[in-house]
Coordinates of C-alpha atoms in Angstrom, one line a residue:
X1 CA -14.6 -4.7 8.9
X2 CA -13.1 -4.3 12.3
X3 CA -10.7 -1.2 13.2
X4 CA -8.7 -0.9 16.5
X5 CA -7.8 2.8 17.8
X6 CA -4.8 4.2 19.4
X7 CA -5.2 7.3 21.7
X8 CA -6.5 10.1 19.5
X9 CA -5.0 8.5 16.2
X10 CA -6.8 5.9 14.3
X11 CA -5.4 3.0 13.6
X12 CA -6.9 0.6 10.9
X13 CA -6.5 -3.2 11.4
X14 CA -8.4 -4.0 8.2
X15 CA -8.3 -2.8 5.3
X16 CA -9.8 0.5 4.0
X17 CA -9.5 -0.5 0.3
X18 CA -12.3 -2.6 0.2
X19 CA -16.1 -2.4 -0.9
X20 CA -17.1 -0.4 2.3
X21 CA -15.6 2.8 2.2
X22 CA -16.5 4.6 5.3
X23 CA -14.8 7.1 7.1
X24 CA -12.5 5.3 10.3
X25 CA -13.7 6.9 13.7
X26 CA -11.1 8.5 16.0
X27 CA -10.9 7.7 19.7
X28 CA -10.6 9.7 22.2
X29 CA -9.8 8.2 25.3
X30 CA -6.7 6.2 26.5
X31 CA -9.3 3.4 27.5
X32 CA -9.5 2.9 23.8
X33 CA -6.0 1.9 22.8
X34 CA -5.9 -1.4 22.4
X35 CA -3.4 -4.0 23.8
X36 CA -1.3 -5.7 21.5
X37 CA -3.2 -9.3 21.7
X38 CA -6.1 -7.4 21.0
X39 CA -4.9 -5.7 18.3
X40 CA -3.2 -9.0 16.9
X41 CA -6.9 -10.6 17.2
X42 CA -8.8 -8.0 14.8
X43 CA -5.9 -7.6 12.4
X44 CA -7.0 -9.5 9.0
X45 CA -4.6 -12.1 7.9
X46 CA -5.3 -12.7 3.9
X47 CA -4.5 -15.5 1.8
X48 CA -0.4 -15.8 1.8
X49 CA -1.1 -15.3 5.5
X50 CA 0.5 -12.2 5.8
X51 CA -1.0 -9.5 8.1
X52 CA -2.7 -6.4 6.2
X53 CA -2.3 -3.0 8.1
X54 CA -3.1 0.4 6.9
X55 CA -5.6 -0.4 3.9
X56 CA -3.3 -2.6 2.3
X57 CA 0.0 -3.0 3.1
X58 CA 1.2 -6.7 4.2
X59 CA 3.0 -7.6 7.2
X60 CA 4.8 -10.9 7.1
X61 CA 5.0 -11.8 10.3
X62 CA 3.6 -11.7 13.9
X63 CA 7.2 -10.2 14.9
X64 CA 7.2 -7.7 12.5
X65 CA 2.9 -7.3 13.4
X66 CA 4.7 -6.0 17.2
X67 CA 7.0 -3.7 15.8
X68 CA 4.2 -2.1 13.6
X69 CA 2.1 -2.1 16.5
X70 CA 4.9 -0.1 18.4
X71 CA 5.6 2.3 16.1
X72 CA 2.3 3.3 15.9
X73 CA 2.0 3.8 20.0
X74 CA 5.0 5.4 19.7
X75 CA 4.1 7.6 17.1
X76 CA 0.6 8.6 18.0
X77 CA 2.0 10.0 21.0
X78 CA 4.3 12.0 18.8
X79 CA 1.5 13.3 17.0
X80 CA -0.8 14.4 20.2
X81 CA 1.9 16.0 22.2
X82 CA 4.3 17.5 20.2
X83 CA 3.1 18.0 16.4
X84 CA 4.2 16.8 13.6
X85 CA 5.9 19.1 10.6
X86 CA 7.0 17.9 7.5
X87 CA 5.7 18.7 4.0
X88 CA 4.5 11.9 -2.6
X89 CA 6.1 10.1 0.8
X90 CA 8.7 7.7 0.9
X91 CA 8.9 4.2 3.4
X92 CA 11.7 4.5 5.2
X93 CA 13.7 1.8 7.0
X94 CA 16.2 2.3 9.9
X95 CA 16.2 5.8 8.7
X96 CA 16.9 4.6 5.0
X97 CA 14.4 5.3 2.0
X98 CA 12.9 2.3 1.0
X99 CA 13.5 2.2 -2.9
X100 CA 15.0 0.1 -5.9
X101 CA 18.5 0.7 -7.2
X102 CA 18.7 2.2 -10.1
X103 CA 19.5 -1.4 -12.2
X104 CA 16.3 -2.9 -10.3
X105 CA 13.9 -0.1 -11.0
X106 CA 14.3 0.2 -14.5
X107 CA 13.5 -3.9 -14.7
X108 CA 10.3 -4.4 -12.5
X109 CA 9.4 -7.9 -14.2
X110 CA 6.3 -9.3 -13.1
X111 CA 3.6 -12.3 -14.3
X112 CA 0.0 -11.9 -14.2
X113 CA -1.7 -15.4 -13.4
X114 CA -3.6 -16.9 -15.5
X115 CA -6.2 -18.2 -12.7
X116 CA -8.0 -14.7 -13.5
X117 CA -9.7 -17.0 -16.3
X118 CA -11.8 -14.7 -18.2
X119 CA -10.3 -11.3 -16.5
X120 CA -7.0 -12.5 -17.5
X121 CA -6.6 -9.6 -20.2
X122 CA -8.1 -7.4 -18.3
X123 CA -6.1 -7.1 -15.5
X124 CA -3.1 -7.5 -17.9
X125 CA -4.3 -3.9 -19.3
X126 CA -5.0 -2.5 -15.8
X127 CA -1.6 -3.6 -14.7
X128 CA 0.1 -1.9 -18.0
X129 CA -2.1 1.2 -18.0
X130 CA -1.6 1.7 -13.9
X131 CA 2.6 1.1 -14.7
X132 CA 2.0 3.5 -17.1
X133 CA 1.3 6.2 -14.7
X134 CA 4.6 5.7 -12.8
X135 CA 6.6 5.4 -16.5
X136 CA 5.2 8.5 -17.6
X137 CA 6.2 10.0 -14.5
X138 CA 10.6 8.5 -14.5
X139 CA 12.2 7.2 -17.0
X140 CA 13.9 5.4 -14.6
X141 CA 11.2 3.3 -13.9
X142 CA 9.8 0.5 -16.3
X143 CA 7.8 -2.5 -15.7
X144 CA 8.2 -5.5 -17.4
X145 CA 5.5 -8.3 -18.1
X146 CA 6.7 -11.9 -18.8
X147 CA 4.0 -13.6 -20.4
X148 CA 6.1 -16.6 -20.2
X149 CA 5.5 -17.2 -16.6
X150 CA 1.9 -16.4 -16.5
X151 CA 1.0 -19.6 -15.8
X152 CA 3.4 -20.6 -13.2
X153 CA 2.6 -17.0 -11.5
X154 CA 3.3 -17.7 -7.7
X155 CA 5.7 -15.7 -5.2
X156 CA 7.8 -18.9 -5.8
X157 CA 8.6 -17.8 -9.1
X158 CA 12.4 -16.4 -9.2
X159 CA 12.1 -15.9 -12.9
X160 CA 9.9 -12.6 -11.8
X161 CA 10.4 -9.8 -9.4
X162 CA 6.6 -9.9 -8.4
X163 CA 3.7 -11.9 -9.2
X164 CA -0.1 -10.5 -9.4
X165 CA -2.5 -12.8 -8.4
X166 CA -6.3 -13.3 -7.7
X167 CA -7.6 -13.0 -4.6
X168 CA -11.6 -13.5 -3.0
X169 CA -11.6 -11.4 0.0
X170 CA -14.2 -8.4 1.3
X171 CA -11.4 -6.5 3.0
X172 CA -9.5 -4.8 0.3
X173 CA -10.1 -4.3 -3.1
X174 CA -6.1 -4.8 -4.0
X175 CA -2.9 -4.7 -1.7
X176 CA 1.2 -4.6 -2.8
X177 CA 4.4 -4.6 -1.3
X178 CA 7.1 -2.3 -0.6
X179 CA 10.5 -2.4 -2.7
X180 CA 12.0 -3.9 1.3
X181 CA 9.6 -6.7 1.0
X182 CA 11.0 -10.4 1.1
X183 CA 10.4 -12.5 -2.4
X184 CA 7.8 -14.3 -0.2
X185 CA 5.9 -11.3 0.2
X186 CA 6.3 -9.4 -3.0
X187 CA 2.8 -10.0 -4.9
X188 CA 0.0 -7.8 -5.4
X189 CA -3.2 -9.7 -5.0
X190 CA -6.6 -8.5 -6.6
X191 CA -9.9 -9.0 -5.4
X192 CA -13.5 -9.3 -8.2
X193 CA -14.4 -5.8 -6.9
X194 CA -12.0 -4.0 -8.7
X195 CA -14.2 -4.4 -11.5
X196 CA -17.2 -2.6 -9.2
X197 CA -15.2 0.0 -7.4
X198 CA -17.4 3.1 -9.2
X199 CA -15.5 6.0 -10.0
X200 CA -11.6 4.5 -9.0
X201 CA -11.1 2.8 -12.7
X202 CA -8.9 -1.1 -12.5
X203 CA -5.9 1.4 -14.1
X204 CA -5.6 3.9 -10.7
X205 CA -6.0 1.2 -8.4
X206 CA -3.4 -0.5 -9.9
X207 CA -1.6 2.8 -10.1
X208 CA -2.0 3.2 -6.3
X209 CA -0.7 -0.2 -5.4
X210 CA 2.4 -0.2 -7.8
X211 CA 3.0 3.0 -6.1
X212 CA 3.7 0.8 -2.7
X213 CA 6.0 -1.5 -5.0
X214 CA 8.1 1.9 -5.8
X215 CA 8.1 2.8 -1.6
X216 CA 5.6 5.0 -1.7
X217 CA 3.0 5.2 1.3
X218 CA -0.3 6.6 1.9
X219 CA -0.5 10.3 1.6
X220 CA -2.9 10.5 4.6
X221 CA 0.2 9.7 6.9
X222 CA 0.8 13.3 7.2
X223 CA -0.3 15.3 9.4
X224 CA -1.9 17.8 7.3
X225 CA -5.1 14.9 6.7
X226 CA -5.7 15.7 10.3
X227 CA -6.9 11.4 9.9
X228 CA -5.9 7.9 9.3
X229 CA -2.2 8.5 10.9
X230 CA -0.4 5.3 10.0
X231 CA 3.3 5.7 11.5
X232 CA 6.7 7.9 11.4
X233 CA 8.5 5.7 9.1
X234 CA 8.8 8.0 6.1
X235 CA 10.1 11.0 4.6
X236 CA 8.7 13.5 2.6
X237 CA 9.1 13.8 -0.9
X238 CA 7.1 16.8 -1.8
X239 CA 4.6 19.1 -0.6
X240 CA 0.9 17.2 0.7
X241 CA -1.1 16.5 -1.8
X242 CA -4.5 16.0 -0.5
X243 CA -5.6 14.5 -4.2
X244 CA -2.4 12.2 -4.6
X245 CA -2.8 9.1 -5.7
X246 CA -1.2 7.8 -3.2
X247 CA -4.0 9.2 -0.2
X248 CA -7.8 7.4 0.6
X249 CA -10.6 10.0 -0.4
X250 CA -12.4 8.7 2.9
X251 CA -9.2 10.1 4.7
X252 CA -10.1 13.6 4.0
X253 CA -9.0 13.4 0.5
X254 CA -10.1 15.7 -2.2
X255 CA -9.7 13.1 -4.8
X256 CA -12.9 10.8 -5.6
X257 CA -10.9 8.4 -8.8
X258 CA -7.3 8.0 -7.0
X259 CA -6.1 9.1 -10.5
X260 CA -2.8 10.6 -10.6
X261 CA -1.3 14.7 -9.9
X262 CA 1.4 16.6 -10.6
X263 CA 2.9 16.3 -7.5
X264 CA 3.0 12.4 -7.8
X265 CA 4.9 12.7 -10.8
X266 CA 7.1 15.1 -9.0
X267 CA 7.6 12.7 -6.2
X268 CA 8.6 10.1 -8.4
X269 CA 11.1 12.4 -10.2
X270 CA 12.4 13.1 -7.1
X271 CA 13.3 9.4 -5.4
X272 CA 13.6 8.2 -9.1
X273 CA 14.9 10.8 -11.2
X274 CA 13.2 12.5 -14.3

């Protein structure tokens, strides 16, 4: 697993959610920061080809890779030299949260592929137990299966908002998409070792990705984790939550199951509505 470092900030090029869960290191010398090709070199491209950055969150392209890159250069230095205050987080987009409409959010259809063979129920129970979560949370929010596509269950598929697919990679145990994301791109793949992952159960992994496909990031983003600083690009939601969901235990969370808080649901409540 390799990880690339900016100034004082660590930046991770692959992906935290995987089977080895240790702790990123921080730098602490500009010598460390590496330059763009460098950091283009490590980053882990997975099977749709799409870049993963911060644990597991797809990039599509080597355009948008640069801008990420940027952002986090830009940012770190932020961080070091002035502070950051703010107080679940929202993705934002030139400046605009990154969420559903109303109409879309309350129809989140999506196809579970039936090349998970003999998991095939299982992750269609982890799927609708990790929804769940985020139901329970806003009535706004409701995701739809549609067996009906399950075998056709590709990011080609326009009869679906998102496919979930299987996946055979070391590097993350399961990655998503953000609401922004291109059809292309909208799929949330799922690697063997979800079945293995110890104490985080199928249902709050899958509740941690679909939090991505509502525009949530990582909770560790904030300053208060004092680690794993991924970029600027949000806004808060509600208060940190060291035990959200939403934030890696490994990044000074106090969490060890990813299951989900109060302050999740409040976060929810708040981009979504009760």
């Amino acid at each position: 697993m390799t990880r690339s470092r900016l100034g004082a900030i660590a930046l991770t090029s692959a992906a935290l959610l995987g089977a080895a869960l240790a702790s990123p290191a921080l730098a602490t010398t500009d010598s460390e920061i590496p330059t763009f090709q460098q950091f283009h070199a490590d980053t882990y491209k997975d099977a749709d080809q799409q870049y993963i950055v911060n644990g597991d969150e797809p990039v599509s392209t080597t355009g948008d890779l640069r801008a990420y890159y940027d952002r986090m250069i830009e940012g770190a230095e932020e961080a070091a030299e002035e502070g950051m205050t703010a107080n679940l987080v929202v993705n934002t987009v030139g400046g605009a949260d990154d969420k559903w409409s109303t109409s879309q959010v309350g129809n989140l259809t999506y196809c579970v592929s039936t090349k998970f063979g003999t998991r095939y129920n299982d992750v269609v129970a982890a799927m609708a137990a990790g929804a769940q979560l985020w139901e329970d949370a806003s009535s706004a929010i409701d995701y739809v299966h549609v067996p009906s596509q399950d075998a056709s269950c590709t990011t080609r598929n326009r009869s679906v908002v998102f496919s979930v697919e299987p996946v055979q990679t070391s590097q993350y145990i399961a990655r998503a998409f953000f609401p922004s994301s291109p059809k292309r791109s909208r799929n949330v793949l799922v690697d063997d070792s979800i079945w293995t992952a110890g104490s985080w159960t199928p249902a709050n992994i899958m509740g941690h990705e679909l939090g991505h496909t509502l525009g949530f990031r990582h909770e560790h983003t904030r300053p208060e984790s004092g680690t794993c600083f991924e970029d600027n690009n949000w806004r808060p939601l509600t208060p940190y939550d060291s035990a959200s969901i939403m934030h890696y235990p490994q990044c000074n969370g106090t969490s060890n199951n990813l299951s989900m808080t109060d302050t999740d649901r409040q976060g929810a409540a708040a981009l979504y509505g009760a």
